Amino acid sequence: MEFENVSGNLALDLLATLWWRRDRPRDLLAGPADVESWASSVGVRLTDAMSVDDLEDVVALRELIYRECARRLAGQIPALAPIADRHSEIASLLEIARNPPTWPQLDTAGRLYQSGPATALQSLVARSALELLDGPDAARIRECGSPRCTRLFIDRSRGKRVWCGMSTCGNREKAARWRARHPASTRA
C-alpha cells in the first residue's frame, strides 16, 4: 500500500488513511500490517509487530483526532481557543501522548528515523495532534476542495490552497474542469 502523506502534519496524515468519509469510506488500515506500512511511510519503524488490538487503538485515535478537527472546521472551537478550555477528546489525546514516545535512530545509510512499539507510535501521533490543535497551524486546517475527498491539510500558502495535493485531487479536478470546457476535445 502506498500512502501519500501531504497533509503537513503527522496526525493529519493518519486521518488520510480513511478515504471518502462522506459517501464511500475506504479504510487503508484494514489490518495490522497496514499500520506498519503507514508508520514506515512517515519514518517510524515499529520494534514490535502490530496486533489487532494495536490496530483498533490506532483507528480509534485517528477518529478521535478527526472529530476534534471537524469541530474546529465547523466553527465549534474558536481558532485560538486554549487547549485547556476544551472537552474530553483533548483529555484522551493527552492520556495517549503520555505514553513513552518513539526514539531517534540512524539507519546504515545515516538517515534518521523514529523507532518504538505501537504505543510509542500512538504517542507520537497524539503529540502531533496536540501541537497542531494548540499551535498557530490550528487556524490553517482545511479540507480538500474536491467534492469526494475528505482529507484535511494545513494550508501554509497565502490561504489559497484548495486541494490536499496536486498529484491527486488537484490534477483530477483541473482535468475535469478542462474536459467540461472542451467537450469536443474529449471525443475521439
Short mmCIF file of N, CA and C in Angstrom, two decimals:
data_model
loop_
_atom_site.label_atom_id
_atom_site.label_comp_id
_atom_site.label_asym_id
_atom_site.label_seq_id
_atom_site.Cartn_x
_atom_site.Cartn_y
_atom_site.Cartn_z
N MET A 1 0.85 -1.17 0.00
CA MET A 1 0.00 0.00 0.00
C MET A 1 0.89 1.24 0.00
N GLU A 2 0.62 2.13 -0.91
CA GLU A 2 1.34 3.40 -0.99
C GLU A 2 0.53 4.47 -0.27
N PHE A 3 1.14 5.14 0.66
CA PHE A 3 0.48 6.22 1.38
C PHE A 3 1.04 7.54 0.89
N GLU A 4 0.17 8.51 0.70
CA GLU A 4 0.59 9.83 0.27
C GLU A 4 0.42 10.77 1.46
N ASN A 5 1.51 11.15 2.05
CA ASN A 5 1.48 11.99 3.25
C ASN A 5 1.76 13.44 2.86
N VAL A 6 0.70 14.14 2.50
CA VAL A 6 0.83 15.52 2.00
C VAL A 6 0.10 16.53 2.88
N SER A 7 -0.34 16.10 4.05
CA SER A 7 -1.18 16.95 4.88
C SER A 7 -0.42 18.03 5.64
N GLY A 8 0.88 17.84 5.83
CA GLY A 8 1.67 18.83 6.55
C GLY A 8 1.75 18.59 8.04
N ASN A 9 1.19 17.48 8.51
CA ASN A 9 1.21 17.17 9.94
C ASN A 9 0.99 15.66 10.09
N LEU A 10 1.73 15.03 10.98
CA LEU A 10 1.64 13.59 11.18
C LEU A 10 0.23 13.15 11.53
N ALA A 11 -0.44 13.86 12.43
CA ALA A 11 -1.80 13.48 12.82
C ALA A 11 -2.76 13.58 11.64
N LEU A 12 -2.63 14.62 10.82
CA LEU A 12 -3.49 14.76 9.65
C LEU A 12 -3.17 13.69 8.61
N ASP A 13 -1.91 13.28 8.52
CA ASP A 13 -1.56 12.19 7.62
C ASP A 13 -2.23 10.89 8.06
N LEU A 14 -2.35 10.67 9.36
CA LEU A 14 -3.08 9.49 9.84
C LEU A 14 -4.55 9.58 9.43
N LEU A 15 -5.14 10.76 9.51
CA LEU A 15 -6.54 10.93 9.10
C LEU A 15 -6.74 10.53 7.65
N ALA A 16 -5.73 10.75 6.83
CA ALA A 16 -5.82 10.46 5.40
C ALA A 16 -5.82 8.96 5.10
N THR A 17 -5.74 8.13 6.12
CA THR A 17 -5.80 6.69 5.89
C THR A 17 -7.24 6.19 5.79
N LEU A 18 -8.21 7.09 5.90
CA LEU A 18 -9.61 6.77 5.63
C LEU A 18 -10.07 7.71 4.53
N TRP A 19 -10.30 7.15 3.35
CA TRP A 19 -10.70 7.95 2.19
C TRP A 19 -12.21 8.08 2.13
N TRP A 20 -12.66 9.15 1.53
CA TRP A 20 -14.06 9.38 1.18
C TRP A 20 -15.01 9.13 2.34
N ARG A 21 -14.77 9.77 3.45
CA ARG A 21 -15.56 9.58 4.67
C ARG A 21 -17.06 9.77 4.45
N ARG A 22 -17.44 10.70 3.60
CA ARG A 22 -18.86 11.05 3.47
C ARG A 22 -19.69 10.06 2.66
N ASP A 23 -19.14 9.55 1.58
CA ASP A 23 -20.01 8.74 0.72
C ASP A 23 -19.65 7.26 0.66
N ARG A 24 -18.41 6.92 0.41
CA ARG A 24 -18.00 5.51 0.33
C ARG A 24 -16.67 5.34 1.05
N PRO A 25 -16.69 5.30 2.37
CA PRO A 25 -15.42 5.21 3.11
C PRO A 25 -14.59 4.00 2.68
N ARG A 26 -13.31 4.25 2.54
CA ARG A 26 -12.35 3.17 2.25
C ARG A 26 -11.22 3.30 3.26
N ASP A 27 -11.13 2.32 4.14
CA ASP A 27 -10.13 2.35 5.19
C ASP A 27 -8.86 1.68 4.69
N LEU A 28 -7.77 2.44 4.68
CA LEU A 28 -6.48 1.90 4.24
C LEU A 28 -5.80 1.12 5.36
N LEU A 29 -6.34 1.19 6.56
CA LEU A 29 -5.79 0.44 7.69
C LEU A 29 -6.69 -0.76 7.97
N ALA A 30 -6.69 -1.71 7.05
CA ALA A 30 -7.56 -2.88 7.16
C ALA A 30 -6.98 -3.95 8.07
N GLY A 31 -5.69 -3.91 8.30
CA GLY A 31 -5.06 -4.91 9.15
C GLY A 31 -3.82 -4.35 9.82
N PRO A 32 -3.27 -5.07 10.78
CA PRO A 32 -2.08 -4.60 11.48
C PRO A 32 -0.91 -4.28 10.55
N ALA A 33 -0.73 -5.06 9.50
CA ALA A 33 0.37 -4.80 8.56
C ALA A 33 0.22 -3.46 7.87
N ASP A 34 -1.03 -3.03 7.66
CA ASP A 34 -1.26 -1.72 7.03
C ASP A 34 -0.79 -0.58 7.94
N VAL A 35 -0.97 -0.73 9.23
CA VAL A 35 -0.49 0.29 10.18
C VAL A 35 1.04 0.31 10.15
N GLU A 36 1.65 -0.86 10.09
CA GLU A 36 3.11 -0.92 10.00
C GLU A 36 3.59 -0.24 8.73
N SER A 37 2.89 -0.44 7.62
CA SER A 37 3.27 0.22 6.35
C SER A 37 3.11 1.73 6.45
N TRP A 38 1.99 2.17 7.05
CA TRP A 38 1.79 3.61 7.20
C TRP A 38 2.88 4.19 8.09
N ALA A 39 3.16 3.53 9.19
CA ALA A 39 4.21 4.02 10.10
C ALA A 39 5.52 4.17 9.35
N SER A 40 5.86 3.18 8.56
CA SER A 40 7.10 3.24 7.78
C SER A 40 7.08 4.42 6.81
N SER A 41 5.90 4.69 6.23
CA SER A 41 5.80 5.79 5.25
C SER A 41 6.01 7.16 5.89
N VAL A 42 5.83 7.25 7.21
CA VAL A 42 6.05 8.52 7.91
C VAL A 42 7.35 8.51 8.71
N GLY A 43 8.18 7.50 8.45
CA GLY A 43 9.51 7.46 9.07
C GLY A 43 9.58 6.83 10.44
N VAL A 44 8.62 5.96 10.76
CA VAL A 44 8.62 5.27 12.05
C VAL A 44 8.76 3.78 11.80
N ARG A 45 9.74 3.18 12.44
CA ARG A 45 9.92 1.73 12.36
C ARG A 45 9.49 1.15 13.70
N LEU A 46 8.50 0.29 13.66
CA LEU A 46 7.99 -0.30 14.89
C LEU A 46 8.89 -1.44 15.33
N THR A 47 9.14 -1.50 16.62
CA THR A 47 10.02 -2.54 17.17
C THR A 47 9.27 -3.83 17.42
N ASP A 48 7.95 -3.77 17.50
CA ASP A 48 7.12 -4.95 17.71
C ASP A 48 6.12 -5.05 16.57
N ALA A 49 5.66 -6.27 16.31
CA ALA A 49 4.61 -6.45 15.31
C ALA A 49 3.30 -5.87 15.87
N MET A 50 2.54 -5.24 15.01
CA MET A 50 1.24 -4.70 15.41
C MET A 50 0.28 -5.85 15.66
N SER A 51 -0.55 -5.68 16.67
CA SER A 51 -1.60 -6.66 16.94
C SER A 51 -2.94 -6.08 16.48
N VAL A 52 -3.97 -6.90 16.50
CA VAL A 52 -5.31 -6.41 16.16
C VAL A 52 -5.74 -5.35 17.17
N ASP A 53 -5.39 -5.53 18.44
CA ASP A 53 -5.71 -4.52 19.45
C ASP A 53 -5.00 -3.20 19.15
N ASP A 54 -3.74 -3.28 18.72
CA ASP A 54 -3.00 -2.07 18.35
C ASP A 54 -3.67 -1.37 17.18
N LEU A 55 -4.11 -2.16 16.20
CA LEU A 55 -4.82 -1.60 15.03
C LEU A 55 -6.06 -0.86 15.51
N GLU A 56 -6.84 -1.48 16.36
CA GLU A 56 -8.06 -0.84 16.87
C GLU A 56 -7.73 0.45 17.62
N ASP A 57 -6.65 0.45 18.38
CA ASP A 57 -6.24 1.66 19.10
C ASP A 57 -5.84 2.78 18.15
N VAL A 58 -5.12 2.44 17.08
CA VAL A 58 -4.70 3.45 16.10
C VAL A 58 -5.92 4.02 15.37
N VAL A 59 -6.86 3.15 14.99
CA VAL A 59 -8.07 3.62 14.31
C VAL A 59 -8.90 4.49 15.26
N ALA A 60 -9.01 4.11 16.52
CA ALA A 60 -9.75 4.93 17.49
C ALA A 60 -9.07 6.30 17.66
N LEU A 61 -7.74 6.32 17.69
CA LEU A 61 -7.00 7.58 17.78
C LEU A 61 -7.26 8.44 16.56
N ARG A 62 -7.23 7.81 15.38
CA ARG A 62 -7.49 8.54 14.13
C ARG A 62 -8.86 9.20 14.19
N GLU A 63 -9.87 8.48 14.64
CA GLU A 63 -11.23 9.03 14.66
C GLU A 63 -11.39 10.10 15.74
N LEU A 64 -10.71 9.95 16.85
CA LEU A 64 -10.72 10.98 17.89
C LEU A 64 -10.14 12.28 17.34
N ILE A 65 -9.02 12.19 16.65
CA ILE A 65 -8.39 13.38 16.06
C ILE A 65 -9.31 13.99 15.00
N TYR A 66 -9.94 13.15 14.19
CA TYR A 66 -10.83 13.66 13.16
C TYR A 66 -11.99 14.44 13.79
N ARG A 67 -12.59 13.88 14.84
CA ARG A 67 -13.71 14.58 15.48
C ARG A 67 -13.29 15.95 16.00
N GLU A 68 -12.11 16.02 16.57
CA GLU A 68 -11.62 17.29 17.10
C GLU A 68 -11.37 18.29 15.96
N CYS A 69 -10.78 17.83 14.88
CA CYS A 69 -10.53 18.71 13.73
C CYS A 69 -11.85 19.13 13.07
N ALA A 70 -12.81 18.20 12.97
CA ALA A 70 -14.11 18.52 12.38
C ALA A 70 -14.83 19.59 13.19
N ARG A 71 -14.72 19.52 14.52
CA ARG A 71 -15.33 20.56 15.36
C ARG A 71 -14.71 21.92 15.04
N ARG A 72 -13.41 21.94 14.86
CA ARG A 72 -12.73 23.19 14.54
C ARG A 72 -13.21 23.72 13.19
N LEU A 73 -13.27 22.84 12.19
CA LEU A 73 -13.70 23.26 10.86
C LEU A 73 -15.15 23.75 10.85
N ALA A 74 -15.97 23.17 11.71
CA ALA A 74 -17.38 23.57 11.80
C ALA A 74 -17.57 24.84 12.62
N GLY A 75 -16.48 25.39 13.16
CA GLY A 75 -16.56 26.61 13.94
C GLY A 75 -17.00 26.40 15.38
N GLN A 76 -17.06 25.14 15.81
CA GLN A 76 -17.47 24.86 17.19
C GLN A 76 -16.36 25.16 18.18
N ILE A 77 -15.13 25.26 17.69
CA ILE A 77 -13.99 25.59 18.54
C ILE A 77 -13.33 26.81 17.91
N PRO A 78 -13.22 27.91 18.64
CA PRO A 78 -12.52 29.07 18.08
C PRO A 78 -11.10 28.71 17.68
N ALA A 79 -10.61 29.34 16.64
CA ALA A 79 -9.30 29.01 16.09
C ALA A 79 -8.19 29.06 17.13
N LEU A 80 -8.25 29.98 18.05
CA LEU A 80 -7.17 30.11 19.02
C LEU A 80 -7.62 29.79 20.44
N ALA A 81 -8.63 28.93 20.59
CA ALA A 81 -9.09 28.55 21.93
C ALA A 81 -7.99 27.78 22.64
N PRO A 82 -7.67 28.18 23.87
CA PRO A 82 -6.64 27.43 24.61
C PRO A 82 -7.03 25.97 24.76
N ILE A 83 -6.08 25.10 24.62
CA ILE A 83 -6.35 23.67 24.66
C ILE A 83 -6.97 23.24 25.99
N ALA A 84 -6.66 23.93 27.06
CA ALA A 84 -7.20 23.59 28.38
C ALA A 84 -8.70 23.86 28.48
N ASP A 85 -9.23 24.69 27.58
CA ASP A 85 -10.66 25.05 27.63
C ASP A 85 -11.52 24.05 26.86
N ARG A 86 -10.96 22.96 26.43
CA ARG A 86 -11.71 22.03 25.60
C ARG A 86 -12.28 20.87 26.39
N HIS A 87 -12.74 19.87 25.73
CA HIS A 87 -13.51 18.77 26.31
C HIS A 87 -12.70 17.48 26.44
N SER A 88 -13.40 16.40 26.65
CA SER A 88 -12.76 15.12 26.95
C SER A 88 -11.92 14.55 25.81
N GLU A 89 -12.18 14.96 24.56
CA GLU A 89 -11.35 14.47 23.45
C GLU A 89 -9.89 14.87 23.69
N ILE A 90 -9.69 16.08 24.16
CA ILE A 90 -8.33 16.54 24.45
C ILE A 90 -7.75 15.74 25.61
N ALA A 91 -8.56 15.46 26.61
CA ALA A 91 -8.08 14.65 27.73
C ALA A 91 -7.63 13.28 27.23
N SER A 92 -8.36 12.70 26.31
CA SER A 92 -7.97 11.40 25.74
C SER A 92 -6.66 11.52 24.97
N LEU A 93 -6.51 12.58 24.19
CA LEU A 93 -5.26 12.79 23.46
C LEU A 93 -4.09 12.96 24.42
N LEU A 94 -4.31 13.71 25.48
CA LEU A 94 -3.25 13.91 26.48
C LEU A 94 -2.84 12.58 27.11
N GLU A 95 -3.82 11.74 27.40
CA GLU A 95 -3.51 10.44 28.00
C GLU A 95 -2.67 9.58 27.06
N ILE A 96 -3.03 9.56 25.79
CA ILE A 96 -2.28 8.77 24.80
C ILE A 96 -0.88 9.35 24.63
N ALA A 97 -0.79 10.67 24.62
CA ALA A 97 0.51 11.34 24.43
C ALA A 97 1.47 11.08 25.59
N ARG A 98 0.94 10.70 26.74
CA ARG A 98 1.80 10.44 27.90
C ARG A 98 2.57 9.13 27.79
N ASN A 99 2.19 8.27 26.85
CA ASN A 99 2.97 7.04 26.64
C ASN A 99 4.38 7.43 26.23
N PRO A 100 5.35 6.59 26.51
CA PRO A 100 6.72 6.90 26.07
C PRO A 100 6.74 7.10 24.55
N PRO A 101 7.43 8.13 24.09
CA PRO A 101 7.47 8.42 22.65
C PRO A 101 8.47 7.51 21.92
N THR A 102 8.48 7.67 20.62
CA THR A 102 9.49 6.98 19.82
C THR A 102 10.86 7.58 20.12
N TRP A 103 11.89 6.90 19.67
CA TRP A 103 13.23 7.43 19.87
C TRP A 103 13.95 7.48 18.53
N PRO A 104 14.81 8.47 18.35
CA PRO A 104 15.51 8.62 17.06
C PRO A 104 16.59 7.55 16.89
N GLN A 105 16.75 7.10 15.65
CA GLN A 105 17.75 6.11 15.26
C GLN A 105 18.35 6.54 13.93
N LEU A 106 19.48 5.98 13.60
CA LEU A 106 20.09 6.17 12.28
C LEU A 106 20.15 4.82 11.58
N ASP A 107 19.76 4.80 10.28
CA ASP A 107 19.90 3.56 9.54
C ASP A 107 21.34 3.44 9.02
N THR A 108 21.63 2.39 8.28
CA THR A 108 23.00 2.15 7.83
C THR A 108 23.50 3.21 6.86
N ALA A 109 22.57 3.93 6.21
CA ALA A 109 22.96 5.00 5.29
C ALA A 109 23.06 6.35 6.00
N GLY A 110 22.83 6.35 7.32
CA GLY A 110 22.94 7.60 8.07
C GLY A 110 21.68 8.45 8.05
N ARG A 111 20.53 7.85 7.64
CA ARG A 111 19.27 8.59 7.62
C ARG A 111 18.55 8.41 8.96
N LEU A 112 17.96 9.49 9.44
CA LEU A 112 17.26 9.49 10.71
C LEU A 112 15.87 8.89 10.55
N TYR A 113 15.47 8.07 11.49
CA TYR A 113 14.09 7.58 11.56
C TYR A 113 13.72 7.44 13.03
N GLN A 114 12.44 7.24 13.29
CA GLN A 114 11.93 7.05 14.64
C GLN A 114 11.67 5.58 14.86
N SER A 115 11.82 5.13 16.08
CA SER A 115 11.63 3.72 16.39
C SER A 115 10.88 3.59 17.70
N GLY A 116 10.12 2.50 17.83
CA GLY A 116 9.42 2.24 19.07
C GLY A 116 8.27 1.29 18.87
N PRO A 117 7.62 0.87 19.96
CA PRO A 117 6.47 -0.02 19.87
C PRO A 117 5.22 0.74 19.41
N ALA A 118 4.13 0.01 19.23
CA ALA A 118 2.88 0.62 18.76
C ALA A 118 2.42 1.76 19.66
N THR A 119 2.57 1.61 20.97
CA THR A 119 2.14 2.68 21.88
C THR A 119 2.96 3.94 21.67
N ALA A 120 4.22 3.78 21.27
CA ALA A 120 5.07 4.95 21.00
C ALA A 120 4.60 5.65 19.73
N LEU A 121 4.17 4.88 18.73
CA LEU A 121 3.62 5.47 17.51
C LEU A 121 2.38 6.29 17.85
N GLN A 122 1.51 5.73 18.66
CA GLN A 122 0.29 6.44 19.05
C GLN A 122 0.63 7.70 19.83
N SER A 123 1.62 7.62 20.70
CA SER A 123 2.05 8.78 21.47
C SER A 123 2.57 9.87 20.54
N LEU A 124 3.36 9.49 19.56
CA LEU A 124 3.91 10.44 18.59
C LEU A 124 2.79 11.14 17.82
N VAL A 125 1.79 10.38 17.38
CA VAL A 125 0.67 10.96 16.63
C VAL A 125 -0.16 11.87 17.54
N ALA A 126 -0.42 11.43 18.76
CA ALA A 126 -1.21 12.25 19.70
C ALA A 126 -0.50 13.56 20.01
N ARG A 127 0.82 13.50 20.19
CA ARG A 127 1.59 14.72 20.44
C ARG A 127 1.51 15.66 19.24
N SER A 128 1.59 15.09 18.05
CA SER A 128 1.47 15.90 16.84
C SER A 128 0.11 16.57 16.76
N ALA A 129 -0.94 15.83 17.10
CA ALA A 129 -2.29 16.40 17.08
C ALA A 129 -2.43 17.53 18.11
N LEU A 130 -1.90 17.31 19.31
CA LEU A 130 -1.99 18.34 20.34
C LEU A 130 -1.24 19.60 19.94
N GLU A 131 -0.05 19.43 19.38
CA GLU A 131 0.72 20.59 18.92
C GLU A 131 0.00 21.33 17.81
N LEU A 132 -0.63 20.58 16.90
CA LEU A 132 -1.39 21.20 15.82
C LEU A 132 -2.58 21.97 16.37
N LEU A 133 -3.36 21.32 17.22
CA LEU A 133 -4.60 21.92 17.71
C LEU A 133 -4.37 23.10 18.65
N ASP A 134 -3.20 23.18 19.25
CA ASP A 134 -2.91 24.28 20.16
C ASP A 134 -1.88 25.25 19.61
N GLY A 135 -1.52 25.09 18.34
CA GLY A 135 -0.49 25.94 17.76
C GLY A 135 -1.02 26.86 16.68
N PRO A 136 -0.12 27.57 16.04
CA PRO A 136 -0.54 28.54 15.03
C PRO A 136 -1.14 27.90 13.78
N ASP A 137 -0.84 26.62 13.54
CA ASP A 137 -1.40 25.97 12.36
C ASP A 137 -2.84 25.55 12.54
N ALA A 138 -3.38 25.63 13.75
CA ALA A 138 -4.76 25.23 14.00
C ALA A 138 -5.73 26.02 13.12
N ALA A 139 -5.46 27.29 12.93
CA ALA A 139 -6.34 28.13 12.11
C ALA A 139 -6.14 27.87 10.62
N ARG A 140 -5.15 27.06 10.27
CA ARG A 140 -4.85 26.79 8.86
C ARG A 140 -5.32 25.41 8.40
N ILE A 141 -6.02 24.70 9.27
CA ILE A 141 -6.53 23.38 8.88
C ILE A 141 -7.65 23.59 7.87
N ARG A 142 -7.55 22.87 6.76
CA ARG A 142 -8.56 22.96 5.68
C ARG A 142 -8.93 21.55 5.25
N GLU A 143 -10.09 21.46 4.61
CA GLU A 143 -10.49 20.21 3.98
C GLU A 143 -10.33 20.37 2.48
N CYS A 144 -9.91 19.30 1.83
CA CYS A 144 -9.71 19.32 0.38
C CYS A 144 -10.98 19.81 -0.32
N GLY A 145 -10.80 20.61 -1.37
CA GLY A 145 -11.91 21.17 -2.12
C GLY A 145 -12.52 20.22 -3.12
N SER A 146 -11.95 19.04 -3.31
CA SER A 146 -12.54 18.06 -4.20
C SER A 146 -13.82 17.52 -3.55
N PRO A 147 -14.90 17.41 -4.30
CA PRO A 147 -16.18 17.02 -3.70
C PRO A 147 -16.17 15.70 -2.92
N ARG A 148 -15.42 14.72 -3.37
CA ARG A 148 -15.41 13.42 -2.68
C ARG A 148 -14.34 13.32 -1.61
N CYS A 149 -13.26 14.05 -1.76
CA CYS A 149 -12.13 13.91 -0.86
C CYS A 149 -12.45 14.56 0.49
N THR A 150 -12.05 13.89 1.54
CA THR A 150 -12.28 14.44 2.89
C THR A 150 -10.96 14.63 3.63
N ARG A 151 -9.86 14.64 2.88
CA ARG A 151 -8.55 14.79 3.51
C ARG A 151 -8.40 16.19 4.08
N LEU A 152 -7.85 16.26 5.28
CA LEU A 152 -7.55 17.55 5.91
C LEU A 152 -6.07 17.84 5.72
N PHE A 153 -5.73 19.11 5.62
CA PHE A 153 -4.34 19.51 5.44
C PHE A 153 -4.12 20.88 6.06
N ILE A 154 -2.86 21.23 6.22
CA ILE A 154 -2.50 22.56 6.71
C ILE A 154 -2.21 23.43 5.50
N ASP A 155 -2.92 24.52 5.40
CA ASP A 155 -2.73 25.45 4.29
C ASP A 155 -1.68 26.47 4.70
N ARG A 156 -0.47 26.25 4.23
CA ARG A 156 0.63 27.18 4.53
C ARG A 156 0.86 28.16 3.38
N SER A 157 -0.04 28.13 2.41
CA SER A 157 0.05 29.11 1.32
C SER A 157 -0.52 30.42 1.85
N ARG A 158 -0.81 31.31 0.97
CA ARG A 158 -1.41 32.58 1.38
C ARG A 158 -2.93 32.41 1.52
N GLY A 159 -3.35 31.25 1.96
CA GLY A 159 -4.77 30.99 2.13
C GLY A 159 -5.47 30.61 0.85
N LYS A 160 -4.70 30.17 -0.15
CA LYS A 160 -5.29 29.89 -1.45
C LYS A 160 -5.24 28.41 -1.84
N ARG A 161 -4.66 27.57 -0.99
CA ARG A 161 -4.58 26.15 -1.34
C ARG A 161 -5.99 25.55 -1.27
N VAL A 162 -6.34 24.82 -2.31
CA VAL A 162 -7.68 24.26 -2.42
C VAL A 162 -7.67 22.75 -2.21
N TRP A 163 -6.67 22.08 -2.78
CA TRP A 163 -6.67 20.63 -2.77
C TRP A 163 -5.62 20.08 -1.81
N CYS A 164 -5.87 18.85 -1.39
CA CYS A 164 -4.92 18.20 -0.47
C CYS A 164 -3.57 18.00 -1.14
N GLY A 165 -3.59 17.72 -2.43
CA GLY A 165 -2.35 17.53 -3.16
C GLY A 165 -2.58 17.69 -4.66
N MET A 166 -1.64 18.29 -5.34
CA MET A 166 -1.79 18.48 -6.78
C MET A 166 -1.66 17.17 -7.54
N SER A 167 -0.89 16.22 -7.02
CA SER A 167 -0.70 14.97 -7.74
C SER A 167 -1.94 14.09 -7.68
N THR A 168 -2.87 14.40 -6.81
CA THR A 168 -4.08 13.59 -6.71
C THR A 168 -5.30 14.45 -7.05
N CYS A 169 -5.91 15.03 -6.07
CA CYS A 169 -7.15 15.77 -6.27
C CYS A 169 -6.99 16.98 -7.18
N GLY A 170 -5.91 17.70 -7.04
CA GLY A 170 -5.71 18.89 -7.88
C GLY A 170 -5.70 18.56 -9.35
N ASN A 171 -4.95 17.54 -9.74
CA ASN A 171 -4.90 17.15 -11.16
C ASN A 171 -6.26 16.64 -11.63
N ARG A 172 -6.94 15.83 -10.83
CA ARG A 172 -8.25 15.32 -11.23
C ARG A 172 -9.25 16.45 -11.43
N GLU A 173 -9.27 17.39 -10.50
CA GLU A 173 -10.23 18.49 -10.59
C GLU A 173 -9.92 19.41 -11.78
N LYS A 174 -8.65 19.70 -11.99
CA LYS A 174 -8.29 20.54 -13.13
C LYS A 174 -8.61 19.85 -14.45
N ALA A 175 -8.36 18.54 -14.53
CA ALA A 175 -8.67 17.79 -15.75
C ALA A 175 -10.19 17.77 -15.99
N ALA A 176 -10.97 17.60 -14.95
CA ALA A 176 -12.43 17.59 -15.09
C ALA A 176 -12.93 18.95 -15.57
N ARG A 177 -12.37 20.01 -15.04
CA ARG A 177 -12.77 21.36 -15.48
C ARG A 177 -12.39 21.60 -16.93
N TRP A 178 -11.22 21.11 -17.34
CA TRP A 178 -10.79 21.28 -18.72
C TRP A 178 -11.73 20.51 -19.65
N ARG A 179 -12.07 19.26 -19.28
CA ARG A 179 -12.98 18.46 -20.10
C ARG A 179 -14.35 19.12 -20.20
N ALA A 180 -14.81 19.76 -19.12
CA ALA A 180 -16.10 20.44 -19.15
C ALA A 180 -16.08 21.65 -20.09
N ARG A 181 -14.94 22.32 -20.18
CA ARG A 181 -14.82 23.49 -21.07
C ARG A 181 -14.57 23.08 -22.52
N HIS A 182 -14.02 21.90 -22.74
CA HIS A 182 -13.65 21.44 -24.08
C HIS A 182 -14.28 20.08 -24.38
N PRO A 183 -15.60 20.00 -24.44
CA PRO A 183 -16.23 18.70 -24.63
C PRO A 183 -15.89 18.04 -25.97
N ALA A 184 -15.67 18.82 -27.01
CA ALA A 184 -15.35 18.26 -28.32
C ALA A 184 -13.98 17.60 -28.32
N SER A 185 -13.06 18.10 -27.52
CA SER A 185 -11.69 17.57 -27.46
C SER A 185 -11.65 16.19 -26.84
N THR A 186 -12.63 15.87 -26.01
CA THR A 186 -12.62 14.57 -25.32
C THR A 186 -13.24 13.48 -26.17
N ARG A 187 -13.90 13.84 -27.28
CA ARG A 187 -14.49 12.83 -28.18
C ARG A 187 -13.48 12.51 -29.27
N ALA A 188 -13.03 11.31 -29.28
CA ALA A 188 -12.09 10.93 -30.35
C ALA A 188 -12.16 9.47 -30.64
#
